[in-house]
mmCIF file with all atom_site columns, C-alpha atoms in Angstrom:
data_model
loop_
_atom_site.group_PDB
_atom_site.id
_atom_site.type_symbol
_atom_site.label_atom_id
_atom_site.label_alt_id
_atom_site.label_comp_id
_atom_site.label_asym_id
_atom_site.label_entity_id
_atom_site.label_seq_id
_atom_site.pdbx_PDB_ins_code
_atom_site.Cartn_x
_atom_site.Cartn_y
_atom_site.Cartn_z
_atom_site.occupancy
_atom_site.B_iso_or_equiv
_atom_site.pdbx_formal_charge
_atom_site.auth_seq_id
_atom_site.auth_comp_id
_atom_site.auth_asym_id
_atom_site.auth_atom_id
_atom_site.pdbx_PDB_model_num
ATOM 1   C CA . MET A 1 1   ? -45.000 -37.440 -45.643 1.00 80.00 ? 1   MET A CA 1
ATOM 2   C CA . THR A 1 2   ? -44.805 -40.113 -48.348 1.00 81.00 ? 2   THR A CA 1
ATOM 3   C CA . ALA A 1 3   ? -43.052 -39.759 -51.726 1.00 78.00 ? 3   ALA A CA 1
ATOM 4   C CA . GLU A 1 4   ? -46.423 -39.376 -53.370 1.00 83.00 ? 4   GLU A CA 1
ATOM 5   C CA . ALA A 1 5   ? -47.469 -36.568 -51.057 1.00 84.00 ? 5   ALA A CA 1
ATOM 6   C CA . ALA A 1 6   ? -44.116 -34.853 -51.621 1.00 80.00 ? 6   ALA A CA 1
ATOM 7   C CA . ALA A 1 7   ? -44.442 -35.120 -55.345 1.00 82.00 ? 7   ALA A CA 1
ATOM 8   C CA . ALA A 1 8   ? -47.978 -33.583 -55.147 1.00 87.00 ? 8   ALA A CA 1
ATOM 9   C CA . ALA A 1 9   ? -46.714 -30.759 -52.994 1.00 82.00 ? 9   ALA A CA 1
ATOM 10  C CA . LEU A 1 10  ? -43.902 -30.212 -55.521 1.00 83.00 ? 10  LEU A CA 1
ATOM 11  C CA . ASP A 1 11  ? -46.402 -29.939 -58.317 1.00 84.00 ? 11  ASP A CA 1
ATOM 12  C CA . VAL A 1 12  ? -48.322 -27.309 -56.344 1.00 85.00 ? 12  VAL A CA 1
ATOM 13  C CA . ALA A 1 13  ? -45.148 -25.345 -55.643 1.00 81.00 ? 13  ALA A CA 1
ATOM 14  C CA . ARG A 1 14  ? -44.185 -25.448 -59.364 1.00 84.00 ? 14  ARG A CA 1
ATOM 15  C CA . PHE A 1 15  ? -47.672 -24.246 -60.365 1.00 81.00 ? 15  PHE A CA 1
ATOM 16  C CA . ASP A 1 16  ? -47.507 -21.414 -57.797 1.00 77.00 ? 16  ASP A CA 1
ATOM 17  C CA . ALA A 1 17  ? -44.032 -20.399 -59.129 1.00 76.00 ? 17  ALA A CA 1
ATOM 18  C CA . ARG A 1 18  ? -45.349 -20.263 -62.682 1.00 79.00 ? 18  ARG A CA 1
ATOM 19  C CA . GLN A 1 19  ? -48.293 -18.157 -61.552 1.00 76.00 ? 19  GLN A CA 1
ATOM 20  C CA . ASN A 1 20  ? -46.065 -15.774 -59.584 1.00 73.00 ? 20  ASN A CA 1
ATOM 21  C CA . SER A 1 21  ? -43.681 -15.257 -62.480 1.00 72.00 ? 21  SER A CA 1
ATOM 22  C CA . ARG A 1 22  ? -46.578 -13.755 -64.435 1.00 72.00 ? 22  ARG A CA 1
ATOM 23  C CA . HIS A 1 23  ? -47.094 -11.010 -61.822 1.00 68.00 ? 23  HIS A CA 1
ATOM 24  C CA . GLU A 1 24  ? -44.459 -8.339  -61.578 1.00 59.00 ? 24  GLU A CA 1
ATOM 25  C CA . ASP A 1 25  ? -45.108 -7.637  -57.982 1.00 57.00 ? 25  ASP A CA 1
ATOM 26  C CA . LEU A 1 26  ? -44.526 -11.274 -57.069 1.00 52.00 ? 26  LEU A CA 1
ATOM 27  C CA . ALA A 1 27  ? -41.712 -12.145 -59.497 1.00 51.00 ? 27  ALA A CA 1
ATOM 28  C CA . GLY A 1 28  ? -39.076 -10.843 -57.094 1.00 58.00 ? 28  GLY A CA 1
ATOM 29  C CA . ASP A 1 29  ? -40.363 -12.589 -54.055 1.00 61.00 ? 29  ASP A CA 1
ATOM 30  C CA . GLU A 1 30  ? -37.649 -14.993 -52.809 1.00 66.00 ? 30  GLU A CA 1
ATOM 31  C CA . ARG A 1 31  ? -40.007 -17.005 -50.731 1.00 73.00 ? 31  ARG A CA 1
ATOM 32  C CA . GLY A 1 32  ? -41.510 -18.798 -53.743 1.00 69.00 ? 32  GLY A CA 1
ATOM 33  C CA . PRO A 1 33  ? -38.264 -20.042 -55.216 1.00 78.00 ? 33  PRO A CA 1
ATOM 34  C CA . ALA A 1 34  ? -37.032 -21.009 -51.745 1.00 81.00 ? 34  ALA A CA 1
ATOM 35  C CA . GLU A 1 35  ? -40.134 -23.037 -51.113 1.00 84.00 ? 35  GLU A CA 1
ATOM 36  C CA . LEU A 1 36  ? -39.969 -24.623 -54.530 1.00 85.00 ? 36  LEU A CA 1
ATOM 37  C CA . GLY A 1 37  ? -36.246 -25.547 -53.945 1.00 87.00 ? 37  GLY A CA 1
ATOM 38  C CA . GLU A 1 38  ? -37.121 -27.130 -50.610 1.00 86.00 ? 38  GLU A CA 1
ATOM 39  C CA . TRP A 1 39  ? -39.909 -29.280 -52.104 1.00 87.00 ? 39  TRP A CA 1
ATOM 40  C CA . GLU A 1 40  ? -37.591 -30.309 -54.890 1.00 88.00 ? 40  GLU A CA 1
ATOM 41  C CA . ARG A 1 41  ? -34.984 -31.367 -52.278 1.00 88.00 ? 41  ARG A CA 1
ATOM 42  C CA . ILE A 1 42  ? -37.518 -33.324 -50.253 1.00 87.00 ? 42  ILE A CA 1
ATOM 43  C CA . ALA A 1 43  ? -39.009 -35.052 -53.289 1.00 86.00 ? 43  ALA A CA 1
ATOM 44  C CA . GLN A 1 44  ? -35.542 -36.031 -54.482 1.00 86.00 ? 44  GLN A CA 1
ATOM 45  C CA . LEU A 1 45  ? -34.627 -37.224 -50.973 1.00 85.00 ? 45  LEU A CA 1
ATOM 46  C CA . LEU A 1 46  ? -37.608 -39.568 -50.914 1.00 86.00 ? 46  LEU A CA 1
ATOM 47  C CA . ALA A 1 47  ? -37.050 -40.648 -54.526 1.00 85.00 ? 47  ALA A CA 1
ATOM 48  C CA . ASP A 1 48  ? -33.551 -41.756 -53.612 1.00 84.00 ? 48  ASP A CA 1
ATOM 49  C CA . ALA A 1 49  ? -34.723 -43.532 -50.471 1.00 83.00 ? 49  ALA A CA 1
ATOM 50  C CA . PRO A 1 50  ? -35.990 -47.117 -50.227 1.00 85.00 ? 50  PRO A CA 1
ATOM 51  C CA . SER A 1 51  ? -39.554 -47.571 -51.320 1.00 85.00 ? 51  SER A CA 1
ATOM 52  C CA . GLY A 1 52  ? -42.072 -46.774 -48.548 1.00 84.00 ? 52  GLY A CA 1
ATOM 53  C CA . THR A 1 53  ? -39.794 -44.267 -46.815 1.00 85.00 ? 53  THR A CA 1
ATOM 54  C CA . VAL A 1 54  ? -41.729 -41.554 -45.022 1.00 87.00 ? 54  VAL A CA 1
ATOM 55  C CA . TYR A 1 55  ? -40.204 -38.041 -44.747 1.00 86.00 ? 55  TYR A CA 1
ATOM 56  C CA . ASP A 1 56  ? -39.588 -36.937 -41.130 1.00 84.00 ? 56  ASP A CA 1
ATOM 57  C CA . PRO A 1 57  ? -38.172 -33.420 -40.706 1.00 86.00 ? 57  PRO A CA 1
ATOM 58  C CA . ASP A 1 58  ? -36.791 -34.482 -37.220 1.00 86.00 ? 58  ASP A CA 1
ATOM 59  C CA . THR A 1 59  ? -34.279 -36.786 -39.018 1.00 83.00 ? 59  THR A CA 1
ATOM 60  C CA . ASP A 1 60  ? -33.585 -34.395 -41.920 1.00 86.00 ? 60  ASP A CA 1
ATOM 61  C CA . ASP A 1 61  ? -29.938 -33.306 -41.553 1.00 86.00 ? 61  ASP A CA 1
ATOM 62  C CA . VAL A 1 62  ? -30.605 -30.148 -43.546 1.00 89.00 ? 62  VAL A CA 1
ATOM 63  C CA . VAL A 1 63  ? -33.566 -29.124 -41.402 1.00 88.00 ? 63  VAL A CA 1
ATOM 64  C CA . ARG A 1 64  ? -31.701 -29.925 -38.188 1.00 91.00 ? 64  ARG A CA 1
ATOM 65  C CA . ALA A 1 65  ? -28.732 -27.860 -39.346 1.00 92.00 ? 65  ALA A CA 1
ATOM 66  C CA . GLU A 1 66  ? -31.016 -24.973 -40.173 1.00 90.00 ? 66  GLU A CA 1
ATOM 67  C CA . LEU A 1 67  ? -32.697 -25.159 -36.789 1.00 91.00 ? 67  LEU A CA 1
ATOM 68  C CA . ALA A 1 68  ? -29.311 -25.349 -35.038 1.00 93.00 ? 68  ALA A CA 1
ATOM 69  C CA . ALA A 1 69  ? -28.180 -22.249 -36.936 1.00 95.00 ? 69  ALA A CA 1
ATOM 70  C CA . ASP A 1 70  ? -31.392 -20.415 -36.030 1.00 94.00 ? 70  ASP A CA 1
ATOM 71  C CA . ALA A 1 71  ? -30.926 -21.362 -32.400 1.00 95.00 ? 71  ALA A CA 1
ATOM 72  C CA . ALA A 1 72  ? -27.306 -20.167 -32.448 1.00 95.00 ? 72  ALA A CA 1
ATOM 73  C CA . ALA A 1 73  ? -28.308 -16.879 -34.038 1.00 95.00 ? 73  ALA A CA 1
ATOM 74  C CA . ALA A 1 74  ? -31.084 -16.375 -31.504 1.00 95.00 ? 74  ALA A CA 1
ATOM 75  C CA . ALA A 1 75  ? -28.605 -17.096 -28.665 1.00 95.00 ? 75  ALA A CA 1
ATOM 76  C CA . ARG A 1 76  ? -26.123 -14.559 -30.053 1.00 96.00 ? 76  ARG A CA 1
ATOM 77  C CA . GLU A 1 77  ? -28.917 -11.973 -30.292 1.00 96.00 ? 77  GLU A CA 1
ATOM 78  C CA . ALA A 1 78  ? -29.982 -12.644 -26.760 1.00 95.00 ? 78  ALA A CA 1
ATOM 79  C CA . GLU A 1 79  ? -26.379 -12.288 -25.537 1.00 94.00 ? 79  GLU A CA 1
ATOM 80  C CA . LEU A 1 80  ? -26.093 -8.998  -27.398 1.00 96.00 ? 80  LEU A CA 1
ATOM 81  C CA . ARG A 1 81  ? -29.323 -7.667  -25.846 1.00 95.00 ? 81  ARG A CA 1
ATOM 82  C CA . GLU A 1 82  ? -28.169 -8.734  -22.395 1.00 94.00 ? 82  GLU A CA 1
ATOM 83  C CA . ALA A 1 83  ? -24.737 -7.056  -22.868 1.00 94.00 ? 83  ALA A CA 1
ATOM 84  C CA . MET A 1 84  ? -26.448 -3.847  -23.980 1.00 95.00 ? 84  MET A CA 1
ATOM 85  C CA . ARG A 1 85  ? -28.774 -4.023  -20.930 1.00 94.00 ? 85  ARG A CA 1
ATOM 86  C CA . ILE A 1 86  ? -25.829 -4.593  -18.587 1.00 94.00 ? 86  ILE A CA 1
ATOM 87  C CA . ALA A 1 87  ? -23.873 -1.674  -20.128 1.00 93.00 ? 87  ALA A CA 1
ATOM 88  C CA . ALA A 1 88  ? -26.889 0.632   -19.909 1.00 95.00 ? 88  ALA A CA 1
ATOM 89  C CA . ARG A 1 89  ? -27.606 -0.282  -16.264 1.00 93.00 ? 89  ARG A CA 1
ATOM 90  C CA . ALA A 1 90  ? -23.919 0.084   -15.358 1.00 92.00 ? 90  ALA A CA 1
ATOM 91  C CA . ASP A 1 91  ? -23.954 3.601   -16.847 1.00 93.00 ? 91  ASP A CA 1
ATOM 92  C CA . GLU A 1 92  ? -27.066 4.371   -14.693 1.00 92.00 ? 92  GLU A CA 1
ATOM 93  C CA . LEU A 1 93  ? -25.406 3.046   -11.549 1.00 91.00 ? 93  LEU A CA 1
ATOM 94  C CA . GLN A 1 94  ? -22.233 5.016   -12.260 1.00 89.00 ? 94  GLN A CA 1
ATOM 95  C CA . ALA A 1 95  ? -24.300 8.181   -12.595 1.00 92.00 ? 95  ALA A CA 1
ATOM 96  C CA . LEU A 1 96  ? -25.924 7.517   -9.277  1.00 91.00 ? 96  LEU A CA 1
ATOM 97  C CA . ARG A 1 97  ? -22.533 6.938   -7.698  1.00 88.00 ? 97  ARG A CA 1
ATOM 98  C CA . GLU A 1 98  ? -21.267 10.259  -9.013  1.00 88.00 ? 98  GLU A CA 1
ATOM 99  C CA . LEU A 1 99  ? -24.329 11.955  -7.492  1.00 92.00 ? 99  LEU A CA 1
ATOM 100 C CA . GLY A 1 100 ? -23.853 10.150  -4.190  1.00 89.00 ? 100 GLY A CA 1
ATOM 101 C CA . ALA A 1 101 ? -27.281 8.630   -4.589  1.00 91.00 ? 101 ALA A CA 1
ATOM 102 C CA . LEU A 1 102 ? -26.484 4.947   -5.060  1.00 89.00 ? 102 LEU A CA 1
ATOM 103 C CA . ASP A 1 103 ? -27.666 3.946   -1.634  1.00 86.00 ? 103 ASP A CA 1
ATOM 104 C CA . GLN A 1 104 ? -31.058 5.464   -2.359  1.00 86.00 ? 104 GLN A CA 1
ATOM 105 C CA . ALA A 1 105 ? -31.518 3.380   -5.528  1.00 89.00 ? 105 ALA A CA 1
ATOM 106 C CA . GLU A 1 106 ? -33.569 0.213   -5.559  1.00 91.00 ? 106 GLU A CA 1
ATOM 107 C CA . PRO A 1 107 ? -31.991 -2.825  -7.142  1.00 92.00 ? 107 PRO A CA 1
ATOM 108 C CA . ARG A 1 108 ? -33.633 -4.398  -10.171 1.00 92.00 ? 108 ARG A CA 1
ATOM 109 C CA . GLU A 1 109 ? -33.791 -7.939  -11.483 1.00 91.00 ? 109 GLU A CA 1
ATOM 110 C CA . GLY A 1 110 ? -30.535 -8.686  -13.230 1.00 91.00 ? 110 GLY A CA 1
ATOM 111 C CA . ASP A 1 111 ? -28.370 -6.238  -11.269 1.00 92.00 ? 111 ASP A CA 1
ATOM 112 C CA . GLU A 1 112 ? -26.324 -9.183  -9.957  1.00 91.00 ? 112 GLU A CA 1
ATOM 113 C CA . ALA A 1 113 ? -24.874 -9.502  -13.442 1.00 90.00 ? 113 ALA A CA 1
ATOM 114 C CA . VAL A 1 114 ? -24.399 -5.755  -13.696 1.00 90.00 ? 114 VAL A CA 1
ATOM 115 C CA . ARG A 1 115 ? -22.082 -5.645  -10.644 1.00 86.00 ? 115 ARG A CA 1
ATOM 116 C CA . GLU A 1 116 ? -19.243 -7.105  -12.672 1.00 85.00 ? 116 GLU A CA 1
ATOM 117 C CA . GLU A 1 117 ? -19.347 -4.426  -15.329 1.00 88.00 ? 117 GLU A CA 1
ATOM 118 C CA . PRO A 1 118 ? -17.965 -1.529  -13.164 1.00 84.00 ? 118 PRO A CA 1
ATOM 119 C CA . THR A 1 119 ? -15.197 -3.852  -12.037 1.00 79.00 ? 119 THR A CA 1
ATOM 120 C CA . ARG A 1 120 ? -14.362 -4.736  -15.630 1.00 84.00 ? 120 ARG A CA 1
ATOM 121 C CA . ARG A 1 121 ? -14.325 -1.085  -16.629 1.00 82.00 ? 121 ARG A CA 1
ATOM 122 C CA . ALA A 1 122 ? -11.996 -0.284  -13.709 1.00 78.00 ? 122 ALA A CA 1
ATOM 123 C CA . GLY A 1 123 ? -9.499  -2.907  -14.874 1.00 77.00 ? 123 GLY A CA 1
ATOM 124 C CA . GLY A 1 124 ? -10.405 -5.514  -12.274 1.00 67.00 ? 124 GLY A CA 1
ATOM 125 C CA . TYR A 1 125 ? -10.564 -3.236  -9.247  1.00 65.00 ? 125 TYR A CA 1
ATOM 126 C CA . ILE A 1 126 ? -13.492 -4.473  -7.121  1.00 61.00 ? 126 ILE A CA 1
ATOM 127 C CA . GLN A 1 127 ? -16.202 -1.840  -6.700  1.00 78.00 ? 127 GLN A CA 1
ATOM 128 C CA . ASP A 1 128 ? -16.882 -2.106  -2.984  1.00 86.00 ? 128 ASP A CA 1
ATOM 129 C CA . ASP A 1 129 ? -19.627 0.449   -2.955  1.00 88.00 ? 129 ASP A CA 1
ATOM 130 C CA . VAL A 1 130 ? -21.625 -1.509  -5.480  1.00 89.00 ? 130 VAL A CA 1
ATOM 131 C CA . ASP A 1 131 ? -21.192 -4.694  -3.553  1.00 91.00 ? 131 ASP A CA 1
ATOM 132 C CA . ALA A 1 132 ? -22.191 -2.919  -0.351  1.00 92.00 ? 132 ALA A CA 1
ATOM 133 C CA . TRP A 1 133 ? -25.226 -1.547  -2.046  1.00 93.00 ? 133 TRP A CA 1
ATOM 134 C CA . LEU A 1 134 ? -26.398 -4.962  -3.187  1.00 94.00 ? 134 LEU A CA 1
ATOM 135 C CA . ALA A 1 135 ? -25.655 -6.472  0.275   1.00 94.00 ? 135 ALA A CA 1
ATOM 136 C CA . ARG A 1 136 ? -27.694 -3.741  1.982   1.00 93.00 ? 136 ARG A CA 1
ATOM 137 C CA . ALA A 1 137 ? -30.599 -4.160  -0.463  1.00 94.00 ? 137 ALA A CA 1
ATOM 138 C CA . LEU A 1 138 ? -30.584 -7.921  0.098   1.00 95.00 ? 138 LEU A CA 1
ATOM 139 C CA . ALA A 1 139 ? -30.432 -7.561  3.850   1.00 94.00 ? 139 ALA A CA 1
ATOM 140 C CA . THR A 1 140 ? -33.274 -5.024  3.950   1.00 92.00 ? 140 THR A CA 1
ATOM 141 C CA . ARG A 1 141 ? -35.303 -6.702  1.180   1.00 93.00 ? 141 ARG A CA 1
ATOM 142 C CA . LEU A 1 142 ? -35.206 -3.636  -1.042  1.00 92.00 ? 142 LEU A CA 1
ATOM 143 C CA . GLY A 1 143 ? -36.415 -3.489  -4.639  1.00 91.00 ? 143 GLY A CA 1
ATOM 144 C CA . HIS A 1 144 ? -36.932 -6.827  -6.277  1.00 91.00 ? 144 HIS A CA 1
ATOM 145 C CA . TYR A 1 145 ? -35.419 -8.516  -3.232  1.00 94.00 ? 145 TYR A CA 1
ATOM 146 C CA . ARG A 1 146 ? -38.779 -8.128  -1.590  1.00 94.00 ? 146 ARG A CA 1
ATOM 147 C CA . GLY A 1 147 ? -39.704 -11.358 -3.300  1.00 93.00 ? 147 GLY A CA 1
ATOM 148 C CA . PRO A 1 148 ? -38.415 -14.612 -1.672  1.00 93.00 ? 148 PRO A CA 1
ATOM 149 C CA . ALA A 1 149 ? -37.615 -16.127 -5.150  1.00 94.00 ? 149 ALA A CA 1
ATOM 150 C CA . ALA A 1 150 ? -35.259 -13.225 -5.919  1.00 94.00 ? 150 ALA A CA 1
ATOM 151 C CA . ARG A 1 151 ? -33.562 -13.575 -2.511  1.00 93.00 ? 151 ARG A CA 1
ATOM 152 C CA . GLU A 1 152 ? -33.141 -17.314 -3.066  1.00 93.00 ? 152 GLU A CA 1
ATOM 153 C CA . ALA A 1 153 ? -31.805 -16.754 -6.575  1.00 94.00 ? 153 ALA A CA 1
ATOM 154 C CA . ALA A 1 154 ? -29.265 -14.220 -5.275  1.00 93.00 ? 154 ALA A CA 1
ATOM 155 C CA . ALA A 1 155 ? -27.492 -17.051 -3.323  1.00 91.00 ? 155 ALA A CA 1
ATOM 156 C CA . GLY A 1 156 ? -26.362 -18.423 -6.734  1.00 93.00 ? 156 GLY A CA 1
ATOM 157 C CA . LEU A 1 157 ? -25.620 -15.049 -8.352  1.00 93.00 ? 157 LEU A CA 1
ATOM 158 C CA . LEU A 1 158 ? -23.707 -12.991 -5.789  1.00 93.00 ? 158 LEU A CA 1
ATOM 159 C CA . THR A 1 159 ? -20.182 -13.636 -4.405  1.00 92.00 ? 159 THR A CA 1
ATOM 160 C CA . PRO A 1 160 ? -19.661 -15.147 -0.955  1.00 94.00 ? 160 PRO A CA 1
ATOM 161 C CA . PRO A 1 161 ? -18.445 -11.809 0.552   1.00 94.00 ? 161 PRO A CA 1
ATOM 162 C CA . VAL A 1 162 ? -21.596 -10.011 -0.661  1.00 95.00 ? 162 VAL A CA 1
ATOM 163 C CA . LEU A 1 163 ? -23.826 -12.824 0.630   1.00 95.00 ? 163 LEU A CA 1
ATOM 164 C CA . ALA A 1 164 ? -22.001 -12.919 4.001   1.00 95.00 ? 164 ALA A CA 1
ATOM 165 C CA . HIS A 1 165 ? -22.291 -9.194  4.304   1.00 95.00 ? 165 HIS A CA 1
ATOM 166 C CA . ALA A 1 166 ? -25.978 -9.304  3.601   1.00 95.00 ? 166 ALA A CA 1
ATOM 167 C CA . ALA A 1 167 ? -26.588 -12.111 6.046   1.00 94.00 ? 167 ALA A CA 1
ATOM 168 C CA . LEU A 1 168 ? -24.656 -10.492 8.918   1.00 95.00 ? 168 LEU A CA 1
ATOM 169 C CA . LEU A 1 169 ? -26.251 -7.107  8.212   1.00 93.00 ? 169 LEU A CA 1
ATOM 170 C CA . ALA A 1 170 ? -29.738 -8.587  8.283   1.00 92.00 ? 170 ALA A CA 1
ATOM 171 C CA . GLU A 1 171 ? -29.072 -10.215 11.704  1.00 92.00 ? 171 GLU A CA 1
ATOM 172 C CA . LEU A 1 172 ? -27.536 -7.056  13.137  1.00 92.00 ? 172 LEU A CA 1
ATOM 173 C CA . LEU A 1 173 ? -30.553 -4.968  12.002  1.00 90.00 ? 173 LEU A CA 1
ATOM 174 C CA . ARG A 1 174 ? -32.786 -7.507  13.749  1.00 89.00 ? 174 ARG A CA 1
ATOM 175 C CA . LEU A 1 175 ? -30.838 -7.239  16.938  1.00 88.00 ? 175 LEU A CA 1
ATOM 176 C CA . VAL A 1 176 ? -30.906 -3.454  16.817  1.00 84.00 ? 176 VAL A CA 1
ATOM 177 C CA . PRO A 1 177 ? -34.096 -2.366  15.070  1.00 82.00 ? 177 PRO A CA 1
ATOM 178 C CA . GLY A 1 178 ? -33.894 1.120   13.585  1.00 79.00 ? 178 GLY A CA 1
ATOM 179 C CA . ALA A 1 179 ? -30.079 1.059   13.561  1.00 79.00 ? 179 ALA A CA 1
ATOM 180 C CA . ASP A 1 180 ? -28.375 3.261   10.994  1.00 81.00 ? 180 ASP A CA 1
ATOM 181 C CA . VAL A 1 181 ? -26.934 1.021   8.307   1.00 80.00 ? 181 VAL A CA 1
ATOM 182 C CA . ASP A 1 182 ? -23.939 3.358   8.006   1.00 78.00 ? 182 ASP A CA 1
ATOM 183 C CA . GLN A 1 183 ? -23.018 2.521   11.624  1.00 81.00 ? 183 GLN A CA 1
ATOM 184 C CA . LEU A 1 184 ? -22.674 -1.130  10.524  1.00 88.00 ? 184 LEU A CA 1
ATOM 185 C CA . ALA A 1 185 ? -20.048 -0.584  7.861   1.00 87.00 ? 185 ALA A CA 1
ATOM 186 C CA . PHE A 1 186 ? -17.765 -2.937  9.793   1.00 91.00 ? 186 PHE A CA 1
ATOM 187 C CA . ALA A 1 187 ? -19.939 -5.788  8.495   1.00 91.00 ? 187 ALA A CA 1
ATOM 188 C CA . ALA A 1 188 ? -18.654 -5.144  4.990   1.00 90.00 ? 188 ALA A CA 1
ATOM 189 C CA . ARG A 1 189 ? -15.002 -5.168  6.102   1.00 91.00 ? 189 ARG A CA 1
ATOM 190 C CA . LEU A 1 190 ? -15.543 -8.404  8.024   1.00 91.00 ? 190 LEU A CA 1
ATOM 191 C CA . ALA A 1 191 ? -17.232 -10.011 4.957   1.00 92.00 ? 191 ALA A CA 1
ATOM 192 C CA . THR A 1 192 ? -14.497 -8.882  2.607   1.00 90.00 ? 192 THR A CA 1
ATOM 193 C CA . THR A 1 193 ? -11.666 -10.256 4.683   1.00 91.00 ? 193 THR A CA 1
ATOM 194 C CA . GLU A 1 194 ? -13.333 -13.288 6.251   1.00 92.00 ? 194 GLU A CA 1
ATOM 195 C CA . PRO A 1 195 ? -16.470 -14.240 4.244   1.00 91.00 ? 195 PRO A CA 1
ATOM 196 C CA . GLU A 1 196 ? -16.752 -17.768 5.706   1.00 94.00 ? 196 GLU A CA 1
ATOM 197 C CA . ALA A 1 197 ? -16.357 -16.604 9.266   1.00 94.00 ? 197 ALA A CA 1
ATOM 198 C CA . THR A 1 198 ? -18.852 -13.775 8.681   1.00 93.00 ? 198 THR A CA 1
ATOM 199 C CA . ALA A 1 199 ? -21.367 -16.177 7.219   1.00 92.00 ? 199 ALA A CA 1
ATOM 200 C CA . ALA A 1 200 ? -20.864 -18.472 10.230  1.00 93.00 ? 200 ALA A CA 1
ATOM 201 C CA . LEU A 1 201 ? -21.404 -15.584 12.604  1.00 92.00 ? 201 LEU A CA 1
ATOM 202 C CA . ALA A 1 202 ? -24.597 -14.577 10.811  1.00 92.00 ? 202 ALA A CA 1
ATOM 203 C CA . ALA A 1 203 ? -25.868 -18.202 11.000  1.00 91.00 ? 203 ALA A CA 1
ATOM 204 C CA . HIS A 1 204 ? -25.028 -18.354 14.738  1.00 90.00 ? 204 HIS A CA 1
ATOM 205 C CA . LEU A 1 205 ? -26.979 -15.145 15.363  1.00 90.00 ? 205 LEU A CA 1
ATOM 206 C CA . THR A 1 206 ? -29.896 -16.626 13.380  1.00 87.00 ? 206 THR A CA 1
ATOM 207 C CA . HIS A 1 207 ? -29.979 -19.782 15.511  1.00 86.00 ? 207 HIS A CA 1
ATOM 208 C CA . ALA A 1 208 ? -29.569 -17.801 18.696  1.00 77.00 ? 208 ALA A CA 1
ATOM 209 C CA . ARG A 1 209 ? -32.562 -15.660 17.949  1.00 70.00 ? 209 ARG A CA 1
ATOM 210 C CA . PRO A 1 210 ? -35.595 -16.391 20.184  1.00 66.00 ? 210 PRO A CA 1
ATOM 211 C CA . GLN A 1 211 ? -38.134 -18.389 18.251  1.00 62.00 ? 211 GLN A CA 1
ATOM 212 C CA . ALA A 1 212 ? -41.722 -17.214 18.238  1.00 46.00 ? 212 ALA A CA 1
ATOM 213 C CA . HIS A 1 213 ? -44.179 -19.589 19.838  1.00 41.00 ? 213 HIS A CA 1
#
């Protein structure tokens, strides 16, 4: 936008402001004065600049600061919504635990972040049953873990013991189809104490599995 175009836009904004001031229902609208003030600022900016300068909002420090503030506010709002979601889901999981029904629940997208909330509430004590529930769900492809993308994403969201538990459990269930998961509780103990060794054992069982031809 050139200085001439900005001056013309300022004239229009001033005219609109005068018109609005004559209408009681529009006199209190803050958008008009704000728009007028912005055009006054831009027109003055171009008036003070060398002749021929073209206004570019991408290089306007005021606009850039406003956009940065808006982005920061949006990020804070998103963080608040996520915190509220995590708290609500943690309450739901806690209720299922108290009913003894956690193992029957299907995990949802975002539950990887929720697993830390019960631990935080317990003062840092790791909630083994929640970790075991997630590992079982990942191993048996329950809930949103049916999707390969979710299983792949879990590798970067869950802790090594949970991932090792899930990997070993999946291989044991392949070796003994129809086995009761409760009979394989030792997999969780192995993963908790020796996650690297457990992951290595799971990988060995995977490679040792007969390949289909």
